[in-house]
Amino acid sequence: MNNVVVCMSGGGTAVINASCAGVIHAAQQDVTIDQVYVGINGILGLINNQLYRATELSKPDIRALKQTPSCAFGTCRYKLKPYDEDPSDYQRIAETFTQYGIACFIYIGGNDSQDTAYKVQQACATMNLNIQCIGVPKTIDNDLVGTHVCPGYGSAAKYIAISTLEASIDVKSMYRSSTKVFILEVMGRHAGWLAVASALARQPNQPAPHIILVPEKTVDTQRLLNQVQQCVNTDGYCVIVASEGIKNPDGTFWSSTKETDAFGHKQLGGVAPKLAKLVSQELQLKCHWAVSDYLQRSARHIASAFDVELAYRLGLEAVTAFLRGDNAVMLSVEPIQSNNGFNYRITTQSLATVANQEKIVPDAYLSSCGMDINPSLMDYLKPLIQGEAYPDYQNGLPNYFYYHETSYETELS
Amino acid sequence: MNNVVVCMSGGGTAVINASCAGVIHAAQQDVTIDQVYVGINGILGLINNQLYRATELSKPDIRALKQTPSCAFGTCRYKLKPYDEDPSDYQRIAETFTQYGIACFIYIGGNDSQDTAYKVQQACATMNLNIQCIGVPKTIDNDLVGTHVCPGYGSAAKYIAISTLEASIDVKSMYRSSTKVFILEVMGRHAGWLAVASALARQPNQPAPHIILVPEKTVDTQRLLNQVQQCVNTDGYCVIVASEGIKNPDGTFWSSTKETDAFGHKQLGGVAPKLAKLVSQELQLKCHWAVSDYLQRSARHIASAFDVELAYRLGLEAVTAFLRGDNAVMLSVEPIQSNNGFNYRITTQSLATVANQEKIVPDAYLSSCGMDINPSLMDYLKPLIQGEAYPDYQNGLPNYFYYHETSYETELS
């Protein structure tokens, strides 16, 4: 049997299902592939022997899947132990591969997930299992090495740019008699790619966001307060976009609290409310703040058309890579010279070189003051948010794909 | 002269400019109206003699204005003192009316703003100024009395419903190995209309939001925790949507802090982070939270088509009301019997009866448990979010209207 299994891993994005839809569609079309399965809840589906057969998934369902945010068949945060430390998970995965006749394992995910794909590939080699392992990049954080951009980032960037623009117009309309400072907190613990995307909101006659804070640059409280006051003096108001992971000059998280969560992880206390408290107390300026959290990564309603098509195309290309015999690679986006706007081709990178790396925003893209971008970054950002890929609507709400969780249980019965 | 002036007041909405565009368009079309002006920054524009002449505003600009969020010509939070206490503001307003030949004052706003419109009308009568004063309803809070619904609410409701839906899909996809509880904080200090709109997100196979907290019902912490745990036991995860103004059993704000802001107002500390801390500490469940703040009221990118057309039509009707001689009234939306879905007509209410009132969510619309809605509310909510009224886009961003602030200064020079 020449079957394919695809899994989604890590945090959702607005377009990860589009990659999954691409894999399913391409596998359905190829006569040499017998079945295409989706792992339920990422790698956990392979460990727990829970797969969904998508071979006959209808065209309307694939279309709906392509326009649905997050991971329609579930995802997971699960770190595989090294094979020589504990081979049990790998043995169960191998059993699932064998039972379902899998020849190709496609894993859609970010940094940790590419590590998982790599570990599974290495274990298969050790166990003499002939499985091709192919990684498909995905993350709103845009922090994967070896690819020009990650699917998911363009849509989150578009959401953040539009949200910043709309809130900035709001603040501008009433700063004379009300709120003078607005703060938007976005994701990004170690890389500021999401925060810098807010710079796209700037327009002629629309200077906001005035300040952009990223984990790559530490925050000096007094310099920040001076900058806020200066913006208010100049424009009458100040809009700040801050990464959740901004740091103090000593390298500690700016919003770190003493509390740990149920799993012992140090909780971040919320950058936006802490910044708002600082500004209102020290500068006596009225503040409002928002935290976009999951909204920014699941906002399929305003996904970037570029991003949706990139994610879908990567799904198609994963099957192509399988058919030409690729193994132990992650697909990668490589920009190509073009007189006709931004263009790219899909290449591959060795999983060994991308796993567990992290691409922060290059220093050349950040202003020397540490609170803004360098304008050269705009050339990178602009192509990524082009086009609107609206989902279909029914009764005022997006018509998303809902998978019936019980259907996989009888898959092989 | 038979001139009209329109002002926008209070917090912005996704569609308040549509009402303004309706006034401008109708006034341009009527041969008996000479000039149509917009007050800069609401009533402050009349006090400070700052008006913008919109008589020749182009069709493309009016179209752009109709699709722009918040108040394109500025707004204000400004409370007029009673005339007999301090007539100075009214005298300056009267001078502006006289100088610009104003026969009709149209004020678009919520509770406080209808009070302003009423005070101006009463003062004009006292000063023997022949000005017709007409209020146009506006507020995302939907808490104006005398109207079935307020323009602005439908779009905020649609934003909250879609955001809740998308975040809920995200939580559902990964609760088995990650976040189990998601909390979205929405606006609403005294009325829970925005929070209850999240119930629209529920679908077959999509039970979230599980818990809806509104200011109309006090929050018993232990009962809330029990309910969260029960949802997690049943569905594996729990989505909570909470109004910023939820209250303790003793009637105090749940998130009230000891701090006051620069103006002496008691600050609310953020309901979502406080709820998240409670749930993670008491139930040992991993939480995520978001605060939508200004994003929810300025989200023109996903405005309700019903809401946009309602706001625009109210702008048109305000001019009609002027031409038929109405005075001291607020326009009002009255539902009418129809076999063909929801329908309505525009009527009027006396400003005296609507000013300073507040319409909370009726008890019949809330569940007896105090943490959910009554299903009968859905019939009220559903028509308000129908249809998508996407703005035009350019280079991946909405093409909003930007007004050049300096243009009014030479208006009468």
Tab-separated table of N, CA and C in Angstrom, chain B residues 78-202:
chain	number	residue	atom	x	y	z
B	78	TYR	N	-18.054	65.040	26.423
B	78	TYR	CA	-18.163	66.375	27.020
B	78	TYR	C	-19.577	66.548	27.540
B	79	LYS	N	-19.681	66.822	28.816
B	79	LYS	CA	-20.996	66.953	29.431
B	79	LYS	C	-21.324	68.439	29.608
B	80	LEU	N	-22.375	68.873	28.948
B	80	LEU	CA	-22.827	70.275	29.084
B	80	LEU	C	-23.428	70.496	30.466
B	81	LYS	N	-23.032	71.589	31.087
B	81	LYS	CA	-23.684	71.957	32.357
B	81	LYS	C	-25.108	72.431	32.069
B	82	PRO	N	-25.995	72.324	33.048
B	82	PRO	CA	-27.354	72.848	32.827
B	82	PRO	C	-27.298	74.338	32.468
B	83	TYR	N	-28.206	74.743	31.597
B	83	TYR	CA	-28.212	76.122	31.093
B	83	TYR	C	-28.278	77.147	32.219
B	84	ASP	N	-29.137	76.902	33.203
B	84	ASP	CA	-29.310	77.918	34.252
B	84	ASP	C	-28.142	77.934	35.239
B	85	GLU	N	-27.276	76.936	35.120
B	85	GLU	CA	-26.081	76.917	35.970
B	85	GLU	C	-24.940	77.665	35.281
B	86	ASP	N	-24.812	77.417	33.959
B	86	ASP	CA	-23.739	78.059	33.196
B	86	ASP	C	-24.133	78.114	31.721
B	87	PRO	N	-24.615	79.256	31.257
B	87	PRO	CA	-25.106	79.341	29.863
B	87	PRO	C	-24.001	79.576	28.840
B	88	SER	N	-22.744	79.657	29.268
B	88	SER	CA	-21.705	80.121	28.332
B	88	SER	C	-21.527	79.195	27.123
B	89	ASP	N	-21.486	77.878	27.362
B	89	ASP	CA	-21.345	76.950	26.230
B	89	ASP	C	-22.499	77.130	25.234
B	90	TYR	N	-23.709	77.248	25.777
B	90	TYR	CA	-24.886	77.369	24.911
B	90	TYR	C	-24.835	78.660	24.092
B	91	GLN	N	-24.308	79.699	24.730
B	91	GLN	CA	-24.220	80.970	24.004
B	91	GLN	C	-23.234	80.870	22.849
B	92	ARG	N	-22.142	80.144	23.079
B	92	ARG	CA	-21.165	79.977	22.000
B	92	ARG	C	-21.724	79.073	20.893
B	93	ILE	N	-22.465	78.054	21.318
B	93	ILE	CA	-23.127	77.194	20.317
B	93	ILE	C	-24.111	78.026	19.485
B	94	ALA	N	-24.866	78.871	20.177
B	94	ALA	CA	-25.864	79.714	19.491
B	94	ALA	C	-25.179	80.648	18.495
B	95	GLU	N	-24.029	81.173	18.906
B	95	GLU	CA	-23.279	82.050	17.978
B	95	GLU	C	-22.858	81.278	16.726
B	96	THR	N	-22.381	80.039	16.935
B	96	THR	CA	-21.980	79.214	15.792
B	96	THR	C	-23.184	78.933	14.898
B	97	PHE	N	-24.309	78.573	15.511
B	97	PHE	CA	-25.534	78.336	14.734
B	97	PHE	C	-25.861	79.558	13.874
B	98	THR	N	-25.806	80.706	14.486
B	98	THR	CA	-26.171	81.948	13.782
B	98	THR	C	-25.169	82.253	12.673
B	99	GLN	N	-23.882	82.119	13.039
B	99	GLN	CA	-22.844	82.450	12.069
B	99	GLN	C	-22.929	81.586	10.823
B	100	TYR	N	-23.270	80.302	11.019
B	100	TYR	CA	-23.310	79.361	9.894
B	100	TYR	C	-24.723	79.203	9.312
B	101	GLY	N	-25.659	79.956	9.812
B	101	GLY	CA	-27.020	79.875	9.278
B	101	GLY	C	-27.667	78.519	9.478
B	102	ILE	N	-27.440	77.921	10.642
B	102	ILE	CA	-27.929	76.566	10.909
B	102	ILE	C	-29.422	76.583	11.244
B	103	ALA	N	-30.160	75.729	10.570
B	103	ALA	CA	-31.581	75.554	10.887
B	103	ALA	C	-31.825	74.207	11.564
B	104	CYS	N	-30.876	73.278	11.401
B	104	CYS	CA	-31.063	71.918	11.938
B	104	CYS	C	-29.766	71.379	12.519
B	105	PHE	N	-29.868	70.890	13.739
B	105	PHE	CA	-28.738	70.299	14.456
B	105	PHE	C	-29.011	68.808	14.630
B	106	ILE	N	-28.183	67.997	13.994
B	106	ILE	CA	-28.358	66.539	14.077
B	106	ILE	C	-27.219	65.972	14.912
B	107	TYR	N	-27.555	65.261	15.993
B	107	TYR	CA	-26.528	64.743	16.895
B	107	TYR	C	-26.608	63.226	16.924
B	108	ILE	N	-25.509	62.596	16.524
B	108	ILE	CA	-25.460	61.131	16.476
B	108	ILE	C	-24.755	60.642	17.736
B	109	GLY	N	-25.460	59.897	18.566
B	109	GLY	CA	-24.799	59.460	19.794
B	109	GLY	C	-25.647	58.555	20.662
B	110	GLY	N	-25.079	58.220	21.813
B	110	GLY	CA	-25.723	57.316	22.763
B	110	GLY	C	-26.448	58.068	23.872
B	111	ASN	N	-26.466	57.489	25.044
B	111	ASN	CA	-27.237	58.053	26.150
B	111	ASN	C	-26.831	59.480	26.483
B	112	ASP	N	-25.557	59.677	26.785
B	112	ASP	CA	-25.091	61.007	27.171
B	112	ASP	C	-25.311	62.002	26.038
B	113	SER	N	-25.147	61.521	24.811
B	113	SER	CA	-25.248	62.406	23.656
B	113	SER	C	-26.689	62.834	23.406
B	114	GLN	N	-27.624	61.946	23.652
B	114	GLN	CA	-29.031	62.340	23.498
B	114	GLN	C	-29.380	63.382	24.569
B	115	ASP	N	-28.751	63.249	25.719
B	115	ASP	CA	-28.924	64.270	26.764
B	115	ASP	C	-28.380	65.612	26.278
B	116	THR	N	-27.220	65.575	25.609
B	116	THR	CA	-26.637	66.802	25.054
B	116	THR	C	-27.576	67.427	24.025
B	117	ALA	N	-28.082	66.590	23.113
B	117	ALA	CA	-29.001	67.093	22.087
B	117	ALA	C	-30.227	67.734	22.727
B	118	TYR	N	-30.727	67.092	23.768
B	118	TYR	CA	-31.917	67.618	24.459
B	118	TYR	C	-31.611	68.951	25.126
B	119	LYS	N	-30.447	69.046	25.787
B	119	LYS	CA	-30.072	70.295	26.465
B	119	LYS	C	-29.906	71.436	25.460
B	120	VAL	N	-29.288	71.130	24.319
B	120	VAL	CA	-29.101	72.161	23.291
B	120	VAL	C	-30.465	72.632	22.781
B	121	GLN	N	-31.354	71.672	22.580
B	121	GLN	CA	-32.691	72.035	22.075
B	121	GLN	C	-33.419	72.928	23.083
B	122	GLN	N	-33.343	72.558	24.356
B	122	GLN	CA	-34.025	73.346	25.401
B	122	GLN	C	-33.424	74.746	25.479
B	123	ALA	N	-32.098	74.824	25.388
B	123	ALA	CA	-31.428	76.118	25.465
B	123	ALA	C	-31.808	76.993	24.267
B	124	CYS	N	-31.876	76.386	23.080
B	124	CYS	CA	-32.278	77.142	21.887
B	124	CYS	C	-33.675	77.726	22.075
B	125	ALA	N	-34.579	76.919	22.634
B	125	ALA	CA	-35.941	77.404	22.881
B	125	ALA	C	-35.897	78.578	23.849
B	126	THR	N	-35.104	78.444	24.900
B	126	THR	CA	-34.998	79.526	25.890
B	126	THR	C	-34.448	80.802	25.252
B	127	MET	N	-33.466	80.586	24.332
B	127	MET	CA	-32.833	81.753	23.704
B	127	MET	C	-33.602	82.239	22.475
B	128	ASN	N	-34.787	81.630	22.245
B	128	ASN	CA	-35.585	81.977	21.071
B	128	ASN	C	-34.843	81.795	19.748
B	129	LEU	N	-34.005	80.769	19.709
B	129	LEU	CA	-33.320	80.412	18.462
B	129	LEU	C	-34.140	79.332	17.774
B	130	ASN	N	-34.437	79.564	16.518
B	130	ASN	CA	-35.293	78.618	15.802
B	130	ASN	C	-34.452	77.504	15.166
B	131	ILE	N	-34.020	76.539	15.987
B	131	ILE	CA	-33.193	75.423	15.525
B	131	ILE	C	-33.939	74.114	15.791
B	132	GLN	N	-34.013	73.261	14.791
B	132	GLN	CA	-34.584	71.928	15.016
B	132	GLN	C	-33.459	70.987	15.452
B	133	CYS	N	-33.667	70.296	16.558
B	133	CYS	CA	-32.649	69.377	17.088
B	133	CYS	C	-33.136	67.934	16.950
B	134	ILE	N	-32.325	67.129	16.293
B	134	ILE	CA	-32.717	65.739	16.018
B	134	ILE	C	-31.594	64.797	16.432
B	135	GLY	N	-31.920	63.821	17.253
B	135	GLY	CA	-30.940	62.828	17.683
B	135	GLY	C	-30.981	61.587	16.800
B	136	VAL	N	-29.800	61.071	16.478
B	136	VAL	CA	-29.702	59.790	15.762
B	136	VAL	C	-29.040	58.796	16.717
B	137	PRO	N	-29.690	57.659	16.963
B	137	PRO	CA	-29.115	56.718	17.936
B	137	PRO	C	-27.827	56.084	17.443
B	138	LYS	N	-26.934	55.820	18.377
B	138	LYS	CA	-25.648	55.177	18.092
B	138	LYS	C	-25.062	54.651	19.370
B	139	THR	N	-24.720	53.409	19.434
B	139	THR	CA	-23.879	52.873	20.510
B	139	THR	C	-23.692	51.375	20.332
B	140	ILE	N	-22.454	50.912	20.500
B	140	ILE	CA	-22.250	49.464	20.494
B	140	ILE	C	-22.886	48.828	21.721
B	141	ASP	N	-23.131	49.637	22.763
B	141	ASP	CA	-23.671	49.083	24.012
B	141	ASP	C	-25.146	48.690	23.906
B	142	ASN	N	-25.837	49.216	22.884
B	142	ASN	CA	-27.253	48.880	22.639
B	142	ASN	C	-28.144	49.208	23.837
B	143	ASP	N	-27.769	50.200	24.621
B	143	ASP	CA	-28.492	50.451	25.873
B	143	ASP	C	-29.379	51.697	25.837
B	144	LEU	N	-29.658	52.209	24.625
B	144	LEU	CA	-30.570	53.341	24.502
B	144	LEU	C	-32.012	52.858	24.629
B	145	VAL	N	-32.815	53.578	25.380
B	145	VAL	CA	-34.239	53.243	25.429
B	145	VAL	C	-34.926	53.849	24.204
B	146	GLY	N	-36.131	53.367	23.922
B	146	GLY	CA	-36.941	53.977	22.869
B	146	GLY	C	-36.594	53.530	21.467
B	147	THR	N	-35.696	52.580	21.327
B	147	THR	CA	-35.400	52.031	19.999
B	147	THR	C	-35.149	50.535	20.135
B	148	HIS	N	-35.621	49.782	19.142
B	148	HIS	CA	-35.466	48.314	19.168
B	148	HIS	C	-33.997	47.922	19.216
B	149	VAL	N	-33.165	48.674	18.507
B	149	VAL	CA	-31.741	48.375	18.431
B	149	VAL	C	-30.988	49.663	18.118
B	150	CYS	N	-29.711	49.734	18.470
B	150	CYS	CA	-28.892	50.902	18.163
B	150	CYS	C	-27.899	50.551	17.058
B	151	PRO	N	-27.775	51.394	16.038
B	151	PRO	CA	-26.713	51.177	15.050
B	151	PRO	C	-25.359	51.123	15.765
B	152	GLY	N	-24.500	50.240	15.307
B	152	GLY	CA	-23.205	50.022	15.963
B	152	GLY	C	-23.208	48.710	16.723
B	153	TYR	N	-24.374	48.387	17.289
B	153	TYR	CA	-24.452	47.149	18.065
B	153	TYR	C	-24.330	45.912	17.165
B	154	GLY	N	-25.032	45.912	16.049
B	154	GLY	CA	-25.017	44.744	15.163
B	154	GLY	C	-23.614	44.374	14.705
B	155	SER	N	-22.818	45.396	14.391
B	155	SER	CA	-21.452	45.123	13.923
B	155	SER	C	-20.555	44.639	15.058
B	156	ALA	N	-20.679	45.256	16.240
B	156	ALA	CA	-19.901	44.791	17.384
B	156	ALA	C	-20.320	43.361	17.757
B	157	ALA	N	-21.626	43.100	17.660
B	157	ALA	CA	-22.134	41.757	17.961
B	157	ALA	C	-21.561	40.738	16.989
B	158	LYS	N	-21.493	41.126	15.716
B	158	LYS	CA	-20.946	40.218	14.687
B	158	LYS	C	-19.465	39.963	14.957
B	159	TYR	N	-18.739	41.021	15.297
B	159	TYR	CA	-17.308	40.868	15.613
B	159	TYR	C	-17.128	39.912	16.792
B	160	ILE	N	-17.915	40.118	17.843
B	160	ILE	CA	-17.777	39.283	19.048
B	160	ILE	C	-18.183	37.837	18.751
B	161	ALA	N	-19.254	37.662	17.983
B	161	ALA	CA	-19.693	36.300	17.652
B	161	ALA	C	-18.613	35.568	16.847
B	162	ILE	N	-18.057	36.242	15.835
B	162	ILE	CA	-17.046	35.593	14.982
B	162	ILE	C	-15.757	35.356	15.764
B	163	SER	N	-15.353	36.330	16.570
B	163	SER	CA	-14.133	36.155	17.367
B	163	SER	C	-14.289	35.009	18.351
B	164	THR	N	-15.441	34.935	18.981
B	164	THR	CA	-15.698	33.846	19.924
B	164	THR	C	-15.694	32.504	19.191
B	165	LEU	N	-16.328	32.462	18.023
B	165	LEU	CA	-16.359	31.232	17.234
B	165	LEU	C	-14.946	30.782	16.858
B	166	GLU	N	-14.142	31.708	16.343
B	166	GLU	CA	-12.807	31.345	15.868
B	166	GLU	C	-11.901	30.924	17.028
B	167	ALA	N	-11.951	31.658	18.132
B	167	ALA	CA	-11.126	31.281	19.284
B	167	ALA	C	-11.599	29.953	19.881
B	168	SER	N	-12.895	29.715	19.827
B	168	SER	CA	-13.440	28.462	20.387
B	168	SER	C	-12.975	27.261	19.579
B	169	ILE	N	-12.963	27.413	18.256
B	169	ILE	CA	-12.452	26.342	17.396
B	169	ILE	C	-10.988	26.067	17.743
B	170	ASP	N	-10.259	27.135	18.015
B	170	ASP	CA	-8.835	27.013	18.359
B	170	ASP	C	-8.656	26.232	19.667
B	171	VAL	N	-9.403	26.625	20.690
B	171	VAL	CA	-9.286	25.935	21.986
B	171	VAL	C	-9.677	24.471	21.838
B	172	LYS	N	-10.775	24.245	21.107
B	172	LYS	CA	-11.253	22.874	20.930
B	172	LYS	C	-10.188	21.996	20.281
B	173	SER	N	-9.408	22.571	19.375
B	173	SER	CA	-8.440	21.771	18.614
B	173	SER	C	-7.275	21.272	19.466
B	174	MET	N	-7.039	21.922	20.624
B	174	MET	CA	-5.828	21.545	21.367
B	174	MET	C	-6.026	21.384	22.872
B	175	TYR	N	-7.284	21.300	23.309
B	175	TYR	CA	-7.491	21.221	24.759
B	175	TYR	C	-6.924	19.944	25.372
B	176	ARG	N	-6.774	18.901	24.571
B	176	ARG	CA	-6.324	17.622	25.153
B	176	ARG	C	-4.896	17.698	25.678
B	177	SER	N	-4.097	18.553	25.043
B	177	SER	CA	-2.708	18.650	25.506
B	177	SER	C	-2.288	20.075	25.849
B	178	SER	N	-3.254	21.006	25.872
B	178	SER	CA	-2.864	22.390	26.176
B	178	SER	C	-4.020	23.131	26.846
B	179	THR	N	-4.284	24.347	26.408
B	179	THR	CA	-5.267	25.224	27.055
B	179	THR	C	-6.650	24.582	27.182
B	180	LYS	N	-7.224	24.681	28.383
B	180	LYS	CA	-8.549	24.102	28.627
B	180	LYS	C	-9.624	25.181	28.787
B	181	VAL	N	-9.199	26.395	29.136
B	181	VAL	CA	-10.179	27.464	29.379
B	181	VAL	C	-9.742	28.717	28.629
B	182	PHE	N	-10.684	29.307	27.886
B	182	PHE	CA	-10.411	30.564	27.195
B	182	PHE	C	-11.443	31.602	27.643
B	183	ILE	N	-10.949	32.806	27.914
B	183	ILE	CA	-11.816	33.877	28.408
B	183	ILE	C	-11.694	35.086	27.485
B	184	LEU	N	-12.818	35.578	27.010
B	184	LEU	CA	-12.844	36.807	26.205
B	184	LEU	C	-13.574	37.886	26.991
B	185	GLU	N	-12.885	39.000	27.212
B	185	GLU	CA	-13.523	40.140	27.889
B	185	GLU	C	-14.040	41.111	26.841
B	186	VAL	N	-15.294	41.491	26.981
B	186	VAL	CA	-15.897	42.462	26.061
B	186	VAL	C	-16.372	43.679	26.846
B	187	MET	N	-16.724	44.742	26.122
B	187	MET	CA	-17.181	45.957	26.792
B	187	MET	C	-18.566	45.762	27.407
B	188	GLY	N	-19.010	46.739	28.158
B	188	GLY	CA	-20.316	46.684	28.817
B	188	GLY	C	-20.170	46.875	30.309
B	189	ARG	N	-20.266	48.137	30.771
B	189	ARG	CA	-20.119	48.399	32.206
B	189	ARG	C	-21.393	48.108	32.966
B	190	HIS	N	-22.537	48.391	32.329
B	190	HIS	CA	-23.798	48.261	33.044
B	190	HIS	C	-24.789	47.332	32.332
B	191	ALA	N	-24.581	47.148	31.018
B	191	ALA	CA	-25.501	46.301	30.242
B	191	ALA	C	-24.695	45.227	29.517
B	192	GLY	N	-25.237	44.024	29.470
B	192	GLY	CA	-24.503	42.877	28.938
B	192	GLY	C	-24.777	42.562	27.477
B	193	TRP	N	-25.312	43.537	26.720
B	193	TRP	CA	-25.690	43.260	25.329
B	193	TRP	C	-24.533	42.700	24.508
B	194	LEU	N	-23.322	43.201	24.711
B	194	LEU	CA	-22.188	42.721	23.911
B	194	LEU	C	-21.810	41.286	24.289
B	195	ALA	N	-21.785	41.005	25.566
B	195	ALA	CA	-21.427	39.646	25.996
B	195	ALA	C	-22.438	38.622	25.474
B	196	VAL	N	-23.716	38.942	25.550
B	196	VAL	CA	-24.720	37.952	25.124
B	196	VAL	C	-24.647	37.677	23.627
B	197	ALA	N	-24.122	38.633	22.854
B	197	ALA	CA	-23.993	38.419	21.400
B	197	ALA	C	-23.073	37.245	21.086
B	198	SER	N	-22.188	36.904	22.012
B	198	SER	CA	-21.271	35.781	21.774
B	198	SER	C	-22.028	34.470	21.615
B	199	ALA	N	-23.260	34.408	22.129
B	199	ALA	CA	-24.055	33.174	22.020
B	199	ALA	C	-24.331	32.827	20.560
B	200	LEU	N	-24.253	33.830	19.679
B	200	LEU	CA	-24.446	33.576	18.246
B	200	LEU	C	-23.405	32.609	17.695
B	201	ALA	N	-22.272	32.476	18.390
B	201	ALA	CA	-21.188	31.606	17.906
B	201	ALA	C	-21.539	30.126	17.999
B	202	ARG	N	-22.534	29.794	18.808
B	202	ARG	CA	-22.866	28.371	18.978
B	202	ARG	C	-23.405	27.759	17.692
